[in-house]
Short mmCIF file of C-alpha atoms in Angstrom, two decimals:
data_model
loop_
_atom_site.label_atom_id
_atom_site.label_comp_id
_atom_site.label_asym_id
_atom_site.label_seq_id
_atom_site.Cartn_x
_atom_site.Cartn_y
_atom_site.Cartn_z
CA MET A 572 21.15 -7.09 -1.23
CA ILE A 573 19.81 -10.35 0.19
CA ASP A 574 21.68 -13.64 -0.33
CA ILE A 575 19.79 -16.92 0.04
CA GLU A 576 21.64 -20.22 0.31
CA GLY A 577 20.41 -23.77 0.91
CA LEU A 578 17.05 -22.55 2.19
CA GLU A 579 14.46 -25.18 3.15
CA ARG A 580 11.07 -24.92 4.84
CA LYS A 581 8.19 -27.37 4.92
CA ALA A 582 4.96 -25.61 3.96
CA GLY A 583 1.80 -27.70 3.84
CA THR A 584 2.05 -30.47 1.26
CA TYR A 585 5.29 -29.25 -0.33
CA ARG A 586 8.74 -28.08 0.67
CA LEU A 587 10.16 -24.68 -0.19
CA GLU A 588 13.72 -25.26 -1.39
CA VAL A 589 16.04 -22.53 -2.62
CA GLU A 590 19.56 -23.71 -3.42
CA ARG A 591 20.88 -20.22 -4.15
CA ALA A 592 19.37 -16.85 -5.06
CA GLN A 593 20.01 -13.13 -4.72
CA ILE A 594 17.53 -10.31 -4.24
CA GLN A 595 19.06 -7.06 -5.43
CA ARG A 596 18.55 -3.48 -4.36
CA GLY A 597 15.64 -2.07 -6.31
CA LEU A 598 12.03 -3.14 -6.79
CA ASN A 599 11.73 -6.93 -6.86
CA LEU A 600 8.60 -8.88 -7.76
CA ILE A 601 7.94 -12.37 -6.42
CA VAL A 602 5.59 -14.12 -8.84
CA GLY A 603 4.01 -17.55 -8.99
CA ALA A 604 0.70 -19.38 -9.09
CA ASN A 605 -1.37 -19.83 -5.93
CA GLY A 606 0.40 -22.29 -3.65
CA ALA A 607 3.81 -21.72 -5.26
CA GLY A 608 5.34 -20.64 -1.96
CA LYS A 609 5.32 -16.83 -2.27
CA THR A 610 3.93 -16.17 1.21
CA THR A 611 6.20 -18.79 2.79
CA LEU A 612 9.23 -17.18 1.19
CA MET A 613 8.09 -13.74 2.35
CA GLU A 614 7.69 -15.02 5.91
CA LEU A 615 11.22 -16.40 5.83
CA LEU A 616 12.68 -13.22 4.33
CA THR A 617 11.00 -11.10 7.01
CA THR A 618 12.25 -13.47 9.78
CA LEU A 619 8.64 -14.16 10.76
CA ARG A 620 9.47 -17.85 10.38
CA SER A 621 12.78 -19.67 10.67
CA PRO A 622 14.01 -22.01 7.93
CA ASP A 623 14.43 -25.71 8.56
CA ALA A 624 17.83 -25.38 6.90
CA GLY A 625 19.91 -22.78 5.10
CA ASN A 626 20.83 -19.14 5.54
CA ILE A 627 19.59 -15.70 4.57
CA ARG A 628 22.09 -12.83 4.64
CA TYR A 629 21.08 -9.16 4.61
CA GLN A 630 23.96 -7.04 3.32
CA GLY A 631 26.28 -9.77 4.56
CA ARG A 632 24.65 -10.21 7.96
CA LYS A 633 23.22 -13.65 8.72
CA ALA A 634 19.73 -13.37 10.22
CA ALA A 635 20.39 -16.22 12.65
CA ASP A 636 23.41 -14.37 14.09
CA ASP A 637 22.14 -10.77 14.14
CA LEU A 638 18.37 -11.15 14.42
CA PRO A 639 17.57 -7.94 16.40
CA LEU A 640 19.72 -5.82 14.07
CA VAL A 641 18.31 -7.43 10.92
CA ARG A 642 14.74 -7.00 12.13
CA SER A 643 15.36 -3.31 12.87
CA GLN A 644 16.07 -2.85 9.14
CA ILE A 645 12.93 -4.65 7.94
CA GLY A 646 9.47 -3.28 7.16
CA TYR A 647 6.65 -5.73 6.37
CA VAL A 648 3.09 -5.51 5.06
CA PRO A 649 1.43 -8.97 5.28
CA ALA A 650 -1.45 -9.83 2.97
CA ASN A 651 -3.84 -9.92 5.92
CA ILE A 652 -2.47 -7.46 8.46
CA GLU A 653 -4.50 -6.79 11.60
CA LEU A 654 -4.36 -3.17 12.77
CA TYR A 655 -5.61 -1.83 16.09
CA GLY A 656 -9.13 -1.08 14.89
CA ASP A 657 -10.24 0.90 17.95
CA MET A 658 -7.33 3.33 17.71
CA LYS A 659 -7.51 6.53 15.70
CA THR A 660 -5.25 6.69 12.66
CA GLY A 661 -2.95 9.47 13.84
CA LYS A 662 -2.54 8.04 17.33
CA LEU A 663 -1.91 4.54 15.97
CA LEU A 664 0.85 5.66 13.63
CA ARG A 665 2.56 7.77 16.29
CA TYR A 666 2.38 4.82 18.71
CA LEU A 667 3.85 2.41 16.15
CA ALA A 668 6.55 4.95 15.27
CA GLU A 669 7.67 5.12 18.90
CA LEU A 670 7.84 1.32 19.05
CA LYS A 671 10.23 1.51 16.08
CA GLY A 672 12.33 4.21 17.75
CA VAL A 673 10.97 7.09 15.66
CA TYR A 674 10.05 9.97 17.97
CA SER A 675 9.84 12.80 15.44
CA ARG A 676 6.22 13.91 15.11
CA GLU A 677 7.07 15.65 11.85
CA ALA A 678 8.47 12.42 10.39
CA VAL A 679 5.15 10.68 11.08
CA ASN A 680 3.17 13.64 9.76
CA ARG A 681 5.16 13.54 6.53
CA PHE A 682 4.01 9.98 5.88
CA ILE A 683 0.45 10.96 6.77
CA ARG A 684 0.60 13.75 4.18
CA ASP A 685 2.32 11.62 1.53
CA PHE A 686 -0.32 8.91 1.83
CA ARG A 687 -3.20 11.41 2.06
CA LEU A 688 -4.31 10.23 5.49
CA GLU A 689 -4.79 13.71 6.99
CA PRO A 690 -8.63 13.62 6.82
CA TYR A 691 -8.66 10.35 8.79
CA GLN A 692 -6.27 11.16 11.66
CA ARG A 693 -9.11 11.35 14.20
CA THR A 694 -11.09 8.42 12.75
CA LYS A 695 -10.93 4.93 14.24
CA VAL A 696 -9.17 2.55 11.90
CA LYS A 697 -12.04 0.02 11.91
CA LYS A 698 -14.38 2.66 10.41
CA LEU A 699 -12.17 3.23 7.36
CA SER A 700 -12.42 1.55 3.97
CA GLN A 701 -10.17 -1.38 3.10
CA GLY A 702 -8.13 0.78 0.74
CA ILE A 703 -7.41 3.40 3.41
CA GLN A 704 -6.56 0.70 5.95
CA ARG A 705 -4.15 -0.72 3.41
CA ARG A 706 -2.47 2.68 3.11
CA ILE A 707 -2.08 2.77 6.90
CA ALA A 708 -0.54 -0.71 6.77
CA VAL A 709 2.04 0.47 4.23
CA VAL A 710 2.87 3.56 6.28
CA GLN A 711 3.50 1.50 9.44
CA ALA A 712 6.06 -0.52 7.50
CA LEU A 713 7.78 2.64 6.23
CA LEU A 714 7.97 4.55 9.52
CA ALA A 715 11.59 3.64 10.30
CA SER A 716 12.70 3.99 6.63
CA PRO A 717 13.79 0.33 6.46
CA ALA A 718 16.56 -0.85 4.15
CA PHE A 719 14.45 -3.93 3.36
CA LEU A 720 10.74 -3.49 2.65
CA PHE A 721 8.47 -6.49 2.04
CA LEU A 722 4.86 -6.27 0.86
CA ASP A 723 2.56 -9.26 0.27
CA GLU A 724 -0.18 -8.33 -2.25
CA PRO A 725 -0.10 -4.66 -1.17
CA LEU A 726 -2.65 -3.49 -3.76
CA ASN A 727 -5.51 -5.58 -2.35
CA GLY A 728 -8.53 -3.41 -1.58
CA MET A 729 -7.11 -0.30 -3.25
CA ASP A 730 -8.82 1.65 -6.02
CA ALA A 731 -7.05 2.49 -9.30
CA GLU A 732 -5.70 5.83 -8.08
CA GLU A 733 -4.36 4.33 -4.84
CA ARG A 734 -2.71 1.47 -6.73
CA LYS A 735 -0.96 3.79 -9.16
CA PHE A 736 0.25 6.03 -6.33
CA LEU A 737 1.65 3.14 -4.29
CA ILE A 738 3.50 1.58 -7.22
CA THR A 739 5.09 4.95 -8.07
CA TYR A 740 5.98 5.55 -4.41
CA LEU A 741 7.61 2.14 -3.98
CA ALA A 742 9.60 2.52 -7.21
CA HIS A 743 10.91 5.87 -5.97
CA TYR A 744 11.67 4.42 -2.52
CA ALA A 745 13.63 1.55 -4.06
CA LYS A 746 15.78 3.94 -6.09
CA GLY A 747 17.17 5.28 -2.81
CA GLY A 748 19.36 2.18 -2.50
CA ARG A 749 16.76 0.06 -0.69
CA THR A 750 15.56 -3.46 -1.36
CA VAL A 751 11.80 -3.57 -1.95
CA VAL A 752 10.20 -7.00 -2.39
CA VAL A 753 6.58 -7.33 -3.55
CA ALA A 754 4.59 -10.56 -3.86
CA ALA A 755 2.19 -9.70 -6.67
CA HIS A 756 -0.67 -11.35 -8.52
CA GLU A 757 -1.61 -8.66 -11.09
CA LEU A 758 1.74 -8.34 -12.84
CA ASN A 759 1.09 -5.82 -15.61
CA GLU A 760 0.49 -3.01 -13.11
CA TRP A 761 4.17 -3.31 -12.15
CA GLU A 762 5.40 -3.30 -15.76
CA GLU A 763 7.12 0.09 -15.68
CA ALA A 764 8.23 -0.04 -12.03
CA ALA A 765 9.79 -3.46 -11.42
CA ASP A 766 13.56 -3.95 -11.73
CA TYR A 767 13.82 -7.67 -10.94
CA VAL A 768 11.60 -10.72 -10.82
CA THR A 769 11.77 -13.96 -8.82
CA TRP A 770 9.59 -16.77 -10.18
CA LEU A 771 8.49 -19.47 -7.75
CA HIS A 772 6.93 -22.73 -8.89
CA LEU A 773 5.91 -25.49 -6.47
CA GLY A 774 8.37 -24.36 -3.84
CA SER A 775 11.38 -23.85 -6.13
CA ILE A 776 12.82 -20.69 -7.66
CA ARG A 777 12.82 -21.16 -11.42
CA TYR A 778 14.18 -17.71 -12.29
CA TYR A 779 15.58 -14.66 -10.56
CA GLY A 780 17.07 -11.67 -12.32
CA PRO A 781 16.24 -8.55 -14.34
CA VAL A 782 12.70 -8.11 -15.66
CA ARG A 783 14.00 -7.43 -19.17
CA THR A 784 15.85 -10.76 -19.29
CA TRP A 785 12.74 -12.55 -17.96
CA LYS A 786 10.75 -11.16 -20.89
CA LEU A 787 13.44 -11.65 -23.55
CA CYS A 788 14.07 -15.33 -22.74
CA VAL A 789 10.46 -16.46 -23.17
CA PRO A 790 10.24 -19.87 -24.90
CA SER A 791 7.63 -18.82 -27.49
CA SER A 792 5.99 -15.70 -28.94
CA VAL A 793 2.94 -13.58 -28.13
CA TRP A 794 0.36 -12.95 -30.84
CA GLU A 795 -2.58 -10.54 -30.85
CA ALA A 796 -5.60 -10.19 -33.13
CA GLU A 797 -9.25 -9.23 -33.19
CA VAL A 798 -11.29 -12.36 -33.89
CA SER A 799 -14.92 -13.35 -34.22
CA ARG A 800 -16.78 -15.24 -31.51
CA GLU A 801 -16.57 -18.39 -33.64
CA GLN A 802 -12.79 -18.06 -33.98
CA PHE A 803 -12.47 -17.36 -30.27
CA GLU A 804 -14.25 -20.57 -29.33
CA GLU A 805 -11.73 -22.56 -31.39
CA ILE A 806 -8.69 -21.23 -29.50
CA GLU A 807 -7.00 -23.83 -27.31
CA GLU A 808 -7.56 -22.72 -23.72
CA ARG A 809 -3.98 -23.30 -22.56
CA LYS A 810 -2.68 -21.05 -25.34
CA LEU A 811 -4.97 -18.14 -24.47
CA ILE A 812 -3.27 -15.46 -22.38
CA HIS A 813 -5.85 -12.68 -22.36
CA PHE A 814 -9.01 -11.60 -24.13
CA GLN A 815 -11.19 -8.50 -24.16
CA MET A 816 -14.45 -7.66 -25.88
CA SER A 817 -14.02 -5.05 -28.63
CA PRO A 818 -16.37 -3.28 -31.08
CA GLY A 819 -15.36 -5.60 -33.91
CA GLY A 820 -15.34 -8.85 -31.95
CA ILE A 821 -12.89 -10.11 -29.34
CA THR A 822 -9.28 -8.97 -28.99
CA VAL A 823 -7.13 -11.91 -27.94
CA ARG A 824 -3.51 -12.51 -26.96
CA GLN A 825 -2.23 -16.04 -27.26
CA MET A 826 1.09 -17.86 -27.22
CA GLY A 827 2.70 -19.88 -29.96
CA HIS A 828 5.90 -20.42 -31.93
CA THR A 829 4.19 -19.25 -35.12
CA ALA A 830 1.27 -16.95 -35.88
CA PRO A 831 -2.08 -18.71 -35.24
CA GLY A 832 -3.49 -17.01 -38.36
CA PRO A 833 -2.81 -14.28 -40.96
CA GLU A 834 -4.65 -11.66 -38.88
CA TYR A 835 -2.29 -12.04 -35.90
CA GLN A 836 0.53 -9.60 -35.12
CA GLU A 837 3.50 -10.49 -32.92
CA LYS A 838 3.71 -8.41 -29.73
CA GLU A 839 6.45 -7.79 -27.17
CA PRO A 840 5.65 -9.85 -24.06
CA THR A 841 4.39 -8.07 -20.97
CA LEU A 842 5.29 -9.27 -17.48
CA GLU A 843 2.05 -11.25 -17.36
CA ASP A 844 2.65 -12.71 -20.83
CA ALA A 845 6.13 -13.83 -19.80
CA PHE A 846 4.78 -15.57 -16.71
CA PHE A 847 2.25 -17.58 -18.72
CA LEU A 848 4.80 -18.43 -21.42
CA HIS A 849 7.37 -19.70 -18.93
CA LEU A 850 4.72 -21.60 -16.96
CA ASP A 851 3.33 -23.24 -20.10
CA ALA A 852 6.79 -24.36 -21.21
CA LEU A 853 7.52 -25.82 -17.77
CA GLU A 854 4.26 -27.74 -17.61
CA GLU A 855 4.66 -28.95 -21.21
CA SER A 856 8.12 -30.34 -20.39
CA ARG A 857 6.58 -32.59 -17.73
CA PHE A 858 4.70 -34.64 -20.32
#
């Protein structure tokens, strides 16, 4: 578990401020609009940056007091990681493993097999697709089996099969008593895997806790219907959550306290629905 207390960090035009929060063991999502402070928070949690004020404790250990020990328990996949492009995949991973104190060749080979990197062991990293490079980036973070694993937009560049595999893998990894923290943009892909969610808005944490509670405490309802193009054009943009073309017209999901029309059916909110509902209520309260 990670305990955050009195955390402050200036980031661009705003200040990240977290009075108190906990990140539990399990799979945690950090969600928020662009510029909310997700990457800044990730950089603080991974000790890449130091806070201007406040403390972060990892299983009771304060990062400022036990930095080398804390860092030895952290794995990190930044959104834009730079790998050694001229090195071959197998050699790179074995080199990085040794830097992390992992000298078992079989341990490295197990990750190579698990992430289906065997065909690329003798290929230079820079010649591989973005999705395969992303897999390598995840493996380098896992090599020492860290107790705390942080991933910033880990699905970027991956195809559908790779995305599904990684989500399943991370969910399984988290169930081993580890703390996995993912900054995510496409929330519905994590629907079945995530245990907890932390919602950031303009540098402040507005919610942290179980995913189920996040979805149950939404301030309004979600409604779905198939509508004509004419009906679709009349929908207020801020109430529209999602739409998709369908054989009979356009299938829409929108928010509201009551059904927008007789054809609408109430639906259980998804993770993405909940985000838009909470965000809409927050912005509405400002006026």
